[in-house]
mmCIF file of C-alpha atoms in Angstrom:
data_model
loop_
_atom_site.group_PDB
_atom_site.id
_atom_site.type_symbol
_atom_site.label_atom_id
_atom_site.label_comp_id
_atom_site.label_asym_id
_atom_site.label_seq_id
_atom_site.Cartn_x
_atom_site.Cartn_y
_atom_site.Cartn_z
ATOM 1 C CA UNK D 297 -24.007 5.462 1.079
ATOM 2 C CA UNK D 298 -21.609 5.540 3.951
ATOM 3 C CA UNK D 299 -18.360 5.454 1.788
ATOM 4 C CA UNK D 300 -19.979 8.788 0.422
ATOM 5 C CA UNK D 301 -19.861 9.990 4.037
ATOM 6 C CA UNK D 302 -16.686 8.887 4.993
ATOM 7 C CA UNK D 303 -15.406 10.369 1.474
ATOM 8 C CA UNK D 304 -17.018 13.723 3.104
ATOM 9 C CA UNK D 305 -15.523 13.638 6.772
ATOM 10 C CA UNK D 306 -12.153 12.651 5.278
ATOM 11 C CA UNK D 307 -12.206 15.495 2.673
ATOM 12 C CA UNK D 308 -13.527 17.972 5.724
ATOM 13 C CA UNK D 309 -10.403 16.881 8.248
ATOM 14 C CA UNK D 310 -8.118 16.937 5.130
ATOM 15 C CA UNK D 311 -9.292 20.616 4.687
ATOM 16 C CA UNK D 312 -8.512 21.339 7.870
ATOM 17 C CA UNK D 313 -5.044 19.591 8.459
ATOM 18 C CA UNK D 314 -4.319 21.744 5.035
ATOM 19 C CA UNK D 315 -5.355 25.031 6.350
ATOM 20 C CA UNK D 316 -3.532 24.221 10.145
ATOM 21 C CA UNK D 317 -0.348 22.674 8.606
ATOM 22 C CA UNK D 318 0.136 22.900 4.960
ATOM 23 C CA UNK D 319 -0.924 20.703 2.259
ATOM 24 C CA UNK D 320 2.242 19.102 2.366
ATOM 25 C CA UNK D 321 1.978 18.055 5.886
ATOM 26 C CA UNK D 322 2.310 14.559 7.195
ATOM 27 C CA UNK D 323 -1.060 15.026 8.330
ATOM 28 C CA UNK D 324 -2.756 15.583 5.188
ATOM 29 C CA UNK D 325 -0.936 12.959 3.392
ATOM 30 C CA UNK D 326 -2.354 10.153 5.952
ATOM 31 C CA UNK D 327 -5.882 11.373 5.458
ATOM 32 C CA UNK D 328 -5.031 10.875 1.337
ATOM 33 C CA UNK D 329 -4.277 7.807 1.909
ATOM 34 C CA UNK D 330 -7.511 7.178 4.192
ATOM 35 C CA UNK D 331 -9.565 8.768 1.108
ATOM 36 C CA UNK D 332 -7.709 6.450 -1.933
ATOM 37 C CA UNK D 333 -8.920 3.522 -0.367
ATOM 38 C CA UNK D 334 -13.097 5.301 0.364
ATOM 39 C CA UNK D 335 -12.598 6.904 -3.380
ATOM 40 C CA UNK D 336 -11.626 2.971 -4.673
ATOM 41 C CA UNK D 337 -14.620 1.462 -2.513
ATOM 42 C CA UNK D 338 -16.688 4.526 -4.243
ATOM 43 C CA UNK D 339 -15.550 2.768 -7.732
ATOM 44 C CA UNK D 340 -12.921 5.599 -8.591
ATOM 45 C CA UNK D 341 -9.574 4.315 -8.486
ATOM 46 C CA UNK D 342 -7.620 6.861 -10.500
ATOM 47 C CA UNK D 343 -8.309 9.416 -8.072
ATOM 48 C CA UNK D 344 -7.647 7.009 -5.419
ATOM 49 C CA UNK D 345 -4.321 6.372 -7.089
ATOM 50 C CA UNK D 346 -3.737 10.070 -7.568
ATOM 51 C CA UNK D 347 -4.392 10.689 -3.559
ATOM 52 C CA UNK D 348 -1.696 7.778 -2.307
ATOM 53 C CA UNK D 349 0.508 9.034 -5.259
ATOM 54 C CA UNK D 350 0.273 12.156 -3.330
ATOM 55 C CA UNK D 351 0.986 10.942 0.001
ATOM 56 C CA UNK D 352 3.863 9.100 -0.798
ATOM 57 C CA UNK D 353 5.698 12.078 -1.763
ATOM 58 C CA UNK D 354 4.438 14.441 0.467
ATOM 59 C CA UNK D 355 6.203 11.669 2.739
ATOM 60 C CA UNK D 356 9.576 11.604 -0.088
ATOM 61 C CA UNK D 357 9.668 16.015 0.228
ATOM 62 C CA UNK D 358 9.430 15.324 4.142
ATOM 63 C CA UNK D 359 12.015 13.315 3.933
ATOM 64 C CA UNK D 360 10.759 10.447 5.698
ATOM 65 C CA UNK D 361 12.168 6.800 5.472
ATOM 66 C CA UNK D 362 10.184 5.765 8.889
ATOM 67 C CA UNK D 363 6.713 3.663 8.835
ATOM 68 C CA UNK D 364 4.692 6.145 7.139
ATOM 69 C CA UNK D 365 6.291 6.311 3.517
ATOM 70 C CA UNK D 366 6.941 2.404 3.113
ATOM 71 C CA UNK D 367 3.176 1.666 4.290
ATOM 72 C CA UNK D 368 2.209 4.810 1.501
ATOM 73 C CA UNK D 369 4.542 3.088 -0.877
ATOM 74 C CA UNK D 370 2.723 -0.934 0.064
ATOM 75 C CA UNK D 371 -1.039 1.705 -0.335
ATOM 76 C CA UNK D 372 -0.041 2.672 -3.819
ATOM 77 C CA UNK D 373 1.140 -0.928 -4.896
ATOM 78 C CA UNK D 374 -2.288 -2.091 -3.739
ATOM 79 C CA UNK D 375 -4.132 0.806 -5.706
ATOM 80 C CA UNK D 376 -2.002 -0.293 -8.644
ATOM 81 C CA UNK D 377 -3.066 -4.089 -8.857
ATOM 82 C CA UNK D 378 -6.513 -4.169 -9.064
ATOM 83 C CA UNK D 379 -7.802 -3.689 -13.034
ATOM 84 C CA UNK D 380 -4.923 -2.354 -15.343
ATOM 85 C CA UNK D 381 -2.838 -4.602 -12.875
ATOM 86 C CA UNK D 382 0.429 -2.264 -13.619
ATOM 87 C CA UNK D 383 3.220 -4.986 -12.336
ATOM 88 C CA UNK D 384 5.831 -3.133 -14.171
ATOM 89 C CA UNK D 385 5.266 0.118 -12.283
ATOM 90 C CA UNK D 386 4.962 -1.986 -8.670
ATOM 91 C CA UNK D 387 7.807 -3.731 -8.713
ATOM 92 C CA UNK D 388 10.104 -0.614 -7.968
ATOM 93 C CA UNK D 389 7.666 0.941 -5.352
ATOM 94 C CA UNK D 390 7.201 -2.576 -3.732
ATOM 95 C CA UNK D 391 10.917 -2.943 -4.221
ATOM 96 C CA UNK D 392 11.496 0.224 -2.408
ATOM 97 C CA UNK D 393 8.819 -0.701 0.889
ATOM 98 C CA UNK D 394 10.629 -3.449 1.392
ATOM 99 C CA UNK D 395 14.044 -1.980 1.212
ATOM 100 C CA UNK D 396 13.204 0.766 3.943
ATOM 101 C CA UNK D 397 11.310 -2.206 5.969
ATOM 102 C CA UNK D 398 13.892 -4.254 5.895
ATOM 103 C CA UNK D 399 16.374 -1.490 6.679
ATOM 104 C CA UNK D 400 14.665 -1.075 10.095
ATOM 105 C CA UNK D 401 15.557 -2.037 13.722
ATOM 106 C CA UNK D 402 12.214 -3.246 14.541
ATOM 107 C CA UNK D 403 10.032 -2.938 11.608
ATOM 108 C CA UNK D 404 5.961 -3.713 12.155
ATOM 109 C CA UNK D 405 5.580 -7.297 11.403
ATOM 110 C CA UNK D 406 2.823 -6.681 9.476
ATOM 111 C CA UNK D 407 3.534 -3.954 7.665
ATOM 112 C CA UNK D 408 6.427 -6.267 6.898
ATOM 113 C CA UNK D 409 4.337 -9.142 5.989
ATOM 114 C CA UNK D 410 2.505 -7.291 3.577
ATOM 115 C CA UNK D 411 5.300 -5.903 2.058
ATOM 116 C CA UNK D 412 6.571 -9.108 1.080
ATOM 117 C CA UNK D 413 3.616 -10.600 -0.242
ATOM 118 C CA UNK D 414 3.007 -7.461 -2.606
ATOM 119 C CA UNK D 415 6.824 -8.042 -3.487
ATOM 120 C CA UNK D 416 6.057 -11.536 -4.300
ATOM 121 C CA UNK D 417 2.909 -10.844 -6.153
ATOM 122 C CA UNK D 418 4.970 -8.210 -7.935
ATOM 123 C CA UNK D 419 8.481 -10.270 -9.064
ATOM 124 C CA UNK D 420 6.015 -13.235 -10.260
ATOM 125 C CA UNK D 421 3.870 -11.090 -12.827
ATOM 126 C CA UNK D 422 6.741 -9.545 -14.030
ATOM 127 C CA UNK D 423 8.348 -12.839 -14.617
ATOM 128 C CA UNK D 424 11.107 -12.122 -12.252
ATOM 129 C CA UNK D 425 12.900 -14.419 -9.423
ATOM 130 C CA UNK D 426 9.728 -16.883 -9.064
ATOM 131 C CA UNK D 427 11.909 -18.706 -6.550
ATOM 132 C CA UNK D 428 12.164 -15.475 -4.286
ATOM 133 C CA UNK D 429 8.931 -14.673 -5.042
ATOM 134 C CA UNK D 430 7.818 -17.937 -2.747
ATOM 135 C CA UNK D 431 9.980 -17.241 -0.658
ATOM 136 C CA UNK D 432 8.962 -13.594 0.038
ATOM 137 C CA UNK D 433 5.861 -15.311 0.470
ATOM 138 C CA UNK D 434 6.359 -18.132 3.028
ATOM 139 C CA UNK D 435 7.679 -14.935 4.695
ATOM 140 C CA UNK D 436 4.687 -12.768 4.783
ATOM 141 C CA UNK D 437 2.612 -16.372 5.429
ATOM 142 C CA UNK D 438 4.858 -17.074 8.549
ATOM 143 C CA UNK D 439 5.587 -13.123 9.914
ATOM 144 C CA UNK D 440 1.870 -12.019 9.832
ATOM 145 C CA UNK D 441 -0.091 -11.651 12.832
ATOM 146 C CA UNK D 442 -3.721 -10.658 11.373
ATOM 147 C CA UNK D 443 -5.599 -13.672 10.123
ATOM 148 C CA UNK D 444 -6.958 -12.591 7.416
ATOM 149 C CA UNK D 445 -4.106 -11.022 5.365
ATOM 150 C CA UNK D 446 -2.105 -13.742 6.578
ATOM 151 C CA UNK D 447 -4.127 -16.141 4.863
ATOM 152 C CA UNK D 448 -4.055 -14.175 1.141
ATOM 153 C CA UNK D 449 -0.296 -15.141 1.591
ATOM 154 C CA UNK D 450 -1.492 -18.942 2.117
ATOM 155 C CA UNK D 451 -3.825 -18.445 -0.528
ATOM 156 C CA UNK D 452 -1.297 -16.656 -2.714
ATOM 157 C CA UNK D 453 1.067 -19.464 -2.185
ATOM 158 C CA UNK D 454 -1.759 -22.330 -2.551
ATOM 159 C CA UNK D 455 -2.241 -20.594 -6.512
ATOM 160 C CA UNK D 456 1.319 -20.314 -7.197
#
């Protein structure tokens, strides 16, 4: 009952970023990405796919390699995993996160973190570089600072 609310303020301030700034404006694409995650609690992923596909290129047209399109890309790869589990499609966009983490001066740690876990999850289903795939993880495990996605990195690494 209150995803279906927060589905309906989400959709009402996406409205209105639209109508202010565009609907290709920054601002829209970070309340998509606020809805994919309600619409997959609300047991809809496609359209929760289709909103953070969305966002991430609203964030590509904008031209922006900053924190907003890797953290749309790391959304996506986590919209991606759960059912069909579509490895072969998330190893590029987690390959790509990474990249553009990596590639800045002071990237968030956890955005970082997470990013590298997702690449690990992503290189060992696709029968990749298992060896970098632990590493990527002992990464994420040690450069996390929130306790509970740090520990799916322990867990991750406890399984693998």
């Amino acid at each position: 009952e209150h995803w279906q609310a927060a589905r309906d303020h989400l959709l009402a301030a996406r409205d209105a970023f639209a109508e202010r700034m565009g609907s290709a404006s920054p601002a829209v694409a970070g309340e998509d990405r606020d809805l994919a995650d309600v619409y997959q609690m609300l047991g809809d992923p496609a359209r929760g796919i289709a909103l953070d596909r969305e966002a991430v290129a609203i964030y590509e047209a904008e031209g922006s390699d900053g924190v907003q399109l890797p953290a749309a890309l790391d959304d996506l790869c986590e919209q991606l995993a759960p059912g069909e589990q579509r490895w072969n499609e998330i190893l590029p966009l987690a390959t790509r996160a990474l990249s553009l983490l990596e590639a800045q001066p002071d990237p968030n740690p956890q955005q970082l973190a997470d990013a590298r876990l997702m690449m690990a999850r992503a290189l060992w289903e696709t029968h990749g570089d298992r060896a970098q795939a632990h590493r990527l993880a002992e990464q994420a495990e040690s450069g996390g600072v929130e306790p509970d996605r740090k520990k799916l990195a322990t867990d991750w690494l406890a399984a693998h």
